[in-house]
């Protein structure tokens, strides 16, 4: 047996051999270098064959050692560690270290890393003035994206992306400042005074304080909610080559500073088919309004009127393991915050959908966004903050993808090909001669 693929071009009768390359195990992915297809030509002046794959449905854009998903079996691992083990035993900052550095930190390394992140959480005072320029009803994700891009102008040295020390400093800053900017965006929209970070609190405890502190002298985040948010953040750290990670790599491949690349990645996340889905889930549950209305709603989904938000995934053809953990945690949150009528509707929606042929035939299961919105709403976050809450923990994932891309000798500036289907060359017609 040889690890090659033989292709016969029926136009010419010629045979070609292309190598097959494997992931960690052959079952983790096997690919042919599609650039080898260019050898397949009908004549010398032929451009050669391309792979046509809109939306990268079956194209590996990189080799990556960060995250492994087995969508058929519902498996998600960061750097080899099952998501269930990390959710049960780790903390967000530890997982952020793991994703960025590739290994779990020693106790000393974790302490230094946590100190570095927690002590970069403050933003330049000009950011506050910048924030004031947004309309009172600006979507916080629009504010987050623009403000992260603006950080580029505060740290001009960040352009030195090939200097590892500079790169790491920007990583600390980005992971540290995302919650601060997120909270500023929220408080701006509510007209509340801005709250400065408190480095004595945990990453999530500080974020909850910056979000929700009002006139209390000593705001103490609820320990259960603080812990749940930390786990929710762990679940969102990375998810291999999705739309936003691909944006991070693609924009980053022209070598701008990481702030503008993160802004591009966050813009990819903003859309309702990606990180904007949990906001849509909540709106959908409100629209359904009562469990009795669930069957009629499902009927409309099956008619193709709209999609069931929080269901389906390009990669998972099984229950999303993140959704399972979130579903299990939801009662803990509601014990603190009080019952949510939306949870009842969500559970009924899931029950009916999972028994329905339409969803079974298409392998449509709840994804991470199905339960996260219910948890966030119960914790007091408004729906338009949900995609922001996705962007905060995804930042270390984007940074790991970016650094891996920069260090990968196979990578170049992203530049897909196209198959041109427009007009062939034609003569210009002056305007007075056009009919
Ligand atoms: N509700 C109803 N039907 C659906 C849904 C859904 N949520 N998702 C897919 N389908 C149907 C789709 O209509 C198609 O049916 P048919 O073969 O009859 O035309 C079939 O399933 C395959 O759909 P697709 O659009 O080819 O699948 P995709 O892999 O391109 O889409 C998706 C993946 C996530 C964009 C899609 O499932 C979707 O729109 N889901 C709702 C939005 C959502 O929850 N997004 C969050 C994704 S998870 C968070 C993240 O990682 O970003």
XYZ file of C-alpha atoms and ligand atoms in Angstrom:
487
model
C 0.000 0.000 0.000
C 1.341 3.454 -0.815
C 0.242 6.720 0.750
C -0.566 8.289 -2.586
C -3.579 8.964 -4.726
C -3.604 8.144 -8.434
C -5.673 10.441 -10.592
C -6.518 9.646 -14.211
C -7.465 12.672 -16.305
C -10.081 11.310 -18.689
C -9.567 14.312 -20.971
C -6.014 13.243 -21.767
C -5.738 9.715 -20.381
C -2.711 10.828 -18.284
C -2.123 9.444 -14.766
C -0.895 11.550 -11.845
C 0.303 10.567 -8.394
C -0.238 12.885 -5.469
C 0.953 12.250 -1.896
C -1.482 11.784 0.993
C -0.551 13.507 4.256
C -2.002 12.525 7.624
C -2.873 14.185 10.895
C -1.775 12.738 14.269
C -3.617 9.541 13.275
C -4.953 8.744 9.790
C -8.485 8.930 11.200
C -7.803 12.523 12.402
C -7.598 13.724 8.843
C -5.828 12.871 5.621
C -5.306 15.365 2.834
C -3.698 15.811 -0.541
C -1.823 19.047 -1.300
C -4.235 20.607 -3.798
C -1.380 22.631 -5.331
C -0.283 19.291 -6.866
C -3.484 19.349 -8.937
C -1.941 22.194 -10.960
C 0.165 19.576 -12.747
C -3.050 18.250 -14.302
C -3.370 20.081 -17.610
C -4.883 19.443 -21.029
C -2.202 21.535 -22.785
C 0.983 23.416 -21.882
C -0.792 26.783 -21.735
C -3.568 25.382 -19.518
C -3.525 26.905 -16.011
C -3.941 23.482 -14.403
C -6.651 22.064 -12.197
C -7.873 23.879 -9.059
C -9.909 22.532 -6.176
C -13.339 24.253 -6.079
C -14.500 24.445 -2.460
C -16.662 27.405 -1.476
C -16.739 27.943 2.313
C -13.807 25.494 2.742
C -16.271 22.640 3.137
C -13.629 20.026 2.482
C -10.378 21.965 2.491
C -7.779 22.003 5.250
C -6.363 25.539 5.262
C -3.603 24.650 7.726
C -2.027 21.994 9.895
C -2.860 22.752 13.494
C -1.936 21.291 16.884
C -4.368 23.414 18.925
C -7.862 21.946 18.944
C -9.241 18.605 17.839
C -12.917 18.095 17.063
C -14.466 14.785 16.080
C -17.861 15.993 14.954
C -19.270 12.514 14.390
C -18.495 11.404 17.947
C -19.076 14.754 19.673
C -15.450 15.105 20.857
C -13.669 18.386 21.586
C -10.102 18.540 22.929
C -7.794 21.495 23.517
C -4.147 20.479 23.017
C -5.238 16.879 23.601
C -7.219 17.482 26.831
C -10.941 16.589 26.696
C -13.175 19.631 27.163
C -15.083 17.796 29.910
C -11.875 17.393 31.999
C -10.877 21.013 31.529
C -14.378 22.244 32.413
C -14.415 20.095 35.561
C -10.879 20.775 36.822
C -9.303 23.824 35.257
C -9.795 27.589 35.187
C -10.195 29.951 32.256
C -6.751 31.508 32.704
C -5.110 28.094 32.939
C -6.881 26.976 29.747
C -5.913 30.248 28.033
C -2.276 29.445 28.915
C -2.691 25.897 27.602
C -4.130 27.101 24.299
C -1.467 29.761 23.777
C 1.590 27.808 25.044
C 0.581 24.249 24.165
C 1.087 22.800 27.684
C -0.640 23.127 31.041
C 1.339 25.607 33.169
C 3.347 24.705 36.267
C 2.090 26.418 39.445
C 4.751 29.159 39.046
C 4.019 29.679 35.357
C 0.296 29.942 36.098
C 0.935 32.498 38.812
C 3.088 34.644 36.518
C 0.652 34.318 33.608
C -2.339 35.218 35.810
C -0.471 38.196 37.274
C 0.458 39.393 33.766
C -3.118 39.149 32.548
C -4.784 40.635 35.636
C -2.325 43.567 35.685
C -2.926 44.550 32.085
C -6.672 44.957 32.519
C -6.763 48.748 32.688
C -7.247 50.707 29.450
C -5.849 54.119 28.501
C -8.117 56.965 29.665
C -8.533 58.053 26.031
C -10.435 54.820 25.403
C -13.132 56.132 27.741
C -13.385 59.334 25.689
C -13.457 57.279 22.521
C -16.295 55.237 24.041
C -18.282 58.413 24.646
C -18.397 58.981 20.881
C -20.692 56.022 20.351
C -24.432 56.550 20.288
C -26.227 55.517 23.486
C -27.869 52.593 21.650
C -24.756 51.327 19.804
C -24.519 47.522 19.738
C -21.775 46.528 22.227
C -20.210 44.176 19.678
C -19.774 47.107 17.267
C -18.159 49.041 20.131
C -15.899 46.106 21.067
C -14.733 45.523 17.491
C -13.928 49.199 16.854
C -12.286 49.701 20.250
C -10.048 46.636 19.913
C -8.993 47.900 16.480
C -8.288 51.304 18.057
C -5.902 49.675 20.583
C -3.584 49.222 17.602
C -2.928 52.989 17.700
C -2.029 52.872 21.414
C 0.625 50.163 20.997
C 2.563 50.914 17.798
C 5.306 48.446 18.813
C 2.731 45.672 18.327
C 3.550 45.750 14.602
C 6.733 43.801 15.444
C 4.827 40.582 15.164
C 7.932 38.454 14.543
C 9.405 39.453 17.911
C 8.173 36.772 20.305
C 8.431 38.960 23.419
C 6.428 41.763 21.785
C 3.900 39.230 20.565
C 3.433 37.808 24.057
C 2.975 41.230 25.593
C 0.138 41.966 23.149
C -1.399 38.598 24.018
C -1.461 39.550 27.710
C -2.943 42.935 26.844
C -5.612 41.541 24.564
C -6.766 38.767 26.923
C -6.707 41.286 29.800
C -8.445 44.220 28.131
C -11.285 42.453 26.333
C -13.434 42.196 29.521
C -12.671 45.832 30.400
C -13.756 47.056 26.958
C -16.800 44.761 27.058
C -17.893 46.180 30.415
C -17.261 49.759 29.245
C -19.429 49.104 26.176
C -22.246 47.762 28.356
C -22.083 50.619 30.863
C -21.983 53.154 28.062
C -25.192 51.717 26.608
C -26.857 51.838 30.046
C -25.540 55.307 30.882
C -23.779 53.965 33.995
C -20.434 55.343 35.204
C -17.460 53.264 34.107
C -15.962 50.858 36.653
C -12.203 50.357 36.848
C -10.793 46.822 37.065
C -9.960 45.284 40.461
C -6.843 43.131 40.183
C -7.576 41.403 43.491
C -10.471 39.544 41.908
C -10.368 36.590 39.534
C -10.637 37.174 35.793
C -14.385 36.441 35.805
C -15.014 37.986 39.234
C -13.437 41.228 38.043
C -15.495 41.145 34.839
C -18.746 40.649 36.787
C -17.758 43.555 39.038
C -16.933 45.844 36.107
C -20.299 44.948 34.567
C -22.646 45.057 37.512
C -21.163 47.139 40.359
C -23.488 49.985 41.202
C -23.250 51.954 44.461
C -22.095 49.126 46.740
C -18.804 49.932 48.477
C -17.553 46.348 48.205
C -19.090 44.518 45.296
C -18.669 40.758 45.761
C -19.459 38.576 42.768
C -21.623 35.565 43.587
C -19.084 32.660 43.826
C -21.361 30.222 41.985
C -21.969 32.630 39.098
C -18.266 33.507 39.011
C -17.376 29.818 38.734
C -20.074 29.104 36.128
C -18.901 32.033 33.999
C -15.343 30.703 34.237
C -16.503 27.304 32.939
C -18.595 28.923 30.168
C -15.472 30.845 29.160
C -13.413 27.603 29.083
C -15.966 26.101 26.682
C -15.544 29.033 24.286
C -11.738 29.261 24.144
C -11.155 27.695 20.738
C -12.952 25.715 18.084
C -10.405 25.133 15.314
C -10.922 26.616 11.854
C -14.278 28.355 12.192
C -15.269 31.613 10.492
C -13.603 33.910 13.062
C -10.407 31.843 13.480
C -10.143 31.758 9.714
C -10.551 35.560 9.642
C -7.800 35.885 12.276
C -5.423 33.744 10.248
C -6.384 35.246 6.915
C -6.096 38.903 7.985
C -3.053 38.097 10.142
C -1.305 36.528 7.137
C -0.620 39.983 5.676
C 1.241 40.743 8.974
C -0.762 43.612 10.538
C -0.642 44.014 14.325
C -2.803 41.603 16.348
C -5.327 44.255 17.462
C -6.731 44.789 13.978
C -6.631 41.041 13.289
C -8.599 40.376 16.486
C -11.083 43.057 15.382
C -11.502 41.182 12.075
C -11.958 37.878 13.889
C -14.522 39.445 16.239
C -16.364 40.856 13.206
C -16.590 37.302 11.853
C -17.936 36.172 15.203
C -20.604 38.913 15.264
C -22.838 37.335 12.586
C -25.965 35.349 13.545
C -24.589 32.157 11.973
C -21.560 32.203 14.292
C -21.248 33.946 17.678
C -24.419 35.970 17.202
C -26.495 32.789 17.369
C -27.083 32.750 21.157
C -28.608 36.235 20.982
C -30.926 34.878 18.287
C -31.719 31.807 20.434
C -32.971 34.050 23.197
C -35.060 36.133 20.806
C -36.450 32.875 19.376
C -37.394 31.536 22.840
C -39.137 34.851 23.618
C -40.980 34.686 20.307
C -42.167 31.123 21.022
C -43.335 32.396 24.398
C -44.836 29.159 25.773
C -44.098 25.422 25.534
C -47.520 24.888 23.897
C -46.315 26.916 20.903
C -43.227 24.729 20.327
C -44.789 22.210 17.847
C -46.107 25.024 15.617
C -42.703 26.688 15.678
C -40.945 23.437 14.711
C -43.403 23.044 11.828
C -42.402 26.428 10.463
C -38.702 25.519 10.759
C -39.386 22.340 8.777
C -41.262 24.383 6.143
C -38.037 26.322 5.677
C -39.521 29.606 7.023
C -36.482 30.055 9.305
C -33.824 28.034 11.085
C -33.913 26.754 14.627
C -31.227 28.920 16.199
C -28.727 27.117 18.411
C -29.163 23.953 16.368
C -26.870 22.426 13.780
C -23.165 22.761 13.213
C -20.824 22.508 10.243
C -18.612 20.032 12.100
C -20.691 18.398 14.862
C -23.063 15.810 13.511
C -23.750 14.756 17.079
C -24.559 16.553 20.360
C -22.101 19.443 20.792
C -20.155 18.480 23.988
C -20.136 22.147 25.041
C -23.945 22.251 24.889
C -24.123 19.181 27.148
C -21.951 20.834 29.834
C -23.941 24.080 29.605
C -27.238 22.218 29.893
C -25.990 20.465 33.037
C -24.862 23.765 34.580
C -28.046 25.704 33.842
C -29.934 24.523 37.005
C -26.988 25.673 39.221
C -27.325 29.156 37.793
C -31.100 29.222 38.125
C -30.791 28.119 41.777
C -29.003 31.436 42.385
C -30.871 33.692 39.993
C -34.402 32.215 40.072
C -36.421 30.147 37.580
C -36.361 30.945 33.871
C -39.500 30.211 31.830
C -37.220 30.207 28.777
C -35.421 27.073 30.013
C -38.704 25.139 29.970
C -39.293 26.192 26.356
C -35.704 25.327 25.382
C -35.895 21.844 26.918
C -39.215 21.161 25.154
C -37.837 22.490 21.859
C -34.820 20.211 22.174
C -36.975 17.195 23.118
C -39.297 17.582 20.126
C -36.504 18.393 17.669
C -34.389 15.406 18.713
C -37.333 13.058 18.042
C -38.195 14.619 14.691
C -37.111 13.028 11.399
C -36.210 16.391 9.846
C -33.579 17.009 12.525
C -32.488 13.354 12.792
C -31.949 13.040 9.017
C -29.834 16.192 8.949
C -27.910 15.402 12.160
C -29.082 18.633 13.771
C -28.342 18.765 17.504
C -28.112 21.640 20.002
C -24.876 23.573 19.698
C -23.032 25.712 22.264
C -25.344 28.662 21.689
C -28.520 26.838 22.631
C -28.054 27.027 26.406
C -25.448 29.770 26.802
C -28.029 32.505 26.149
C -30.281 31.194 28.943
C -27.348 31.183 31.388
C -26.222 34.673 30.363
C -29.706 36.104 30.603
C -30.247 34.588 34.040
C -26.939 36.168 35.154
C -28.236 39.584 34.096
C -26.476 40.084 30.766
C -28.634 41.702 28.086
C -28.980 39.741 24.819
C -26.862 42.138 22.787
C -23.890 41.388 25.101
C -23.940 37.678 24.210
C -21.621 37.836 21.217
C -19.296 40.048 23.296
C -19.313 37.302 25.942
C -18.210 34.887 23.222
C -15.424 37.180 21.989
C -13.777 37.562 25.428
C -12.878 33.885 25.974
C -12.281 33.259 22.248
C -9.442 35.799 22.285
C -6.741 33.338 23.507
C -7.947 30.889 20.854
C -7.627 33.494 18.097
C -4.176 34.443 19.394
C -3.021 30.817 19.437
C -4.280 30.342 15.859
C -2.514 33.547 14.827
C 0.827 32.606 16.442
C 0.672 29.105 14.968
C 0.060 30.606 11.521
C 2.998 33.001 11.893
C 5.359 30.186 12.883
C 4.205 27.749 10.205
C 6.715 27.662 7.304
C 3.965 26.351 4.976
C 1.857 29.508 5.430
C 1.890 32.561 3.171
C -0.440 35.497 2.713
C -3.952 34.029 2.302
C -4.924 34.302 -1.322
C -7.584 31.890 -2.605
C -8.002 31.207 -6.298
C -11.240 31.527 -8.231
C -12.840 29.944 -11.238
C -13.741 32.926 -13.418
C -17.242 32.652 -14.928
C -17.694 36.244 -16.203
C -17.530 37.751 -19.703
C -14.524 37.079 -21.906
C -12.627 40.082 -23.274
C -14.930 42.591 -25.000
C -14.559 45.983 -26.633
C -15.371 49.159 -24.672
C -18.524 50.931 -25.979
C -18.752 54.727 -25.450
C -21.808 55.790 -23.437
C -23.595 57.464 -26.394
C -23.360 54.216 -28.369
C -24.900 51.962 -25.684
C -28.411 50.840 -26.479
N -32.570 24.721 11.612
C -33.194 24.091 10.599
N -32.577 23.494 9.572
C -31.245 23.558 9.570
C -30.508 24.185 10.599
C -31.223 24.779 11.652
N -30.592 25.379 12.653
N -29.195 24.090 10.329
C -29.099 23.421 9.171
N -30.331 23.097 8.728
C -30.664 22.321 7.530
C -30.476 23.138 6.267
O -31.656 23.817 5.908
C -30.094 22.064 5.292
O -31.281 21.379 4.934
P -31.493 20.882 3.408
O -30.432 19.842 3.190
O -32.884 20.337 3.383
O -31.305 22.078 2.535
C -29.254 21.103 6.108
O -29.724 21.250 7.454
C -27.769 21.377 6.058
O -27.573 22.766 6.359
P -26.318 23.618 5.909
O -26.715 25.055 5.861
O -25.742 23.011 4.657
O -25.330 23.335 7.091
P -24.027 24.164 7.420
O -23.038 23.200 7.930
O -23.610 25.006 6.261
O -24.537 25.156 8.550
C -24.858 26.276 10.578
C -24.088 25.153 9.862
C -24.346 26.354 12.026
C -24.573 27.607 9.880
C -26.361 25.943 10.535
O -26.623 24.702 11.164
C -27.204 27.051 11.145
O -27.538 28.016 10.460
N -27.575 26.912 12.484
C -28.317 27.942 13.147
C -27.346 29.035 13.595
C -26.522 28.599 14.775
O -27.010 28.031 15.740
N -25.223 28.915 14.686
C -24.275 28.645 15.767
C -23.258 27.653 15.364
S -22.340 27.022 16.787
C -21.457 28.352 17.349
C -20.232 28.569 16.600
O -19.333 27.712 16.661
O -20.158 29.619 15.948
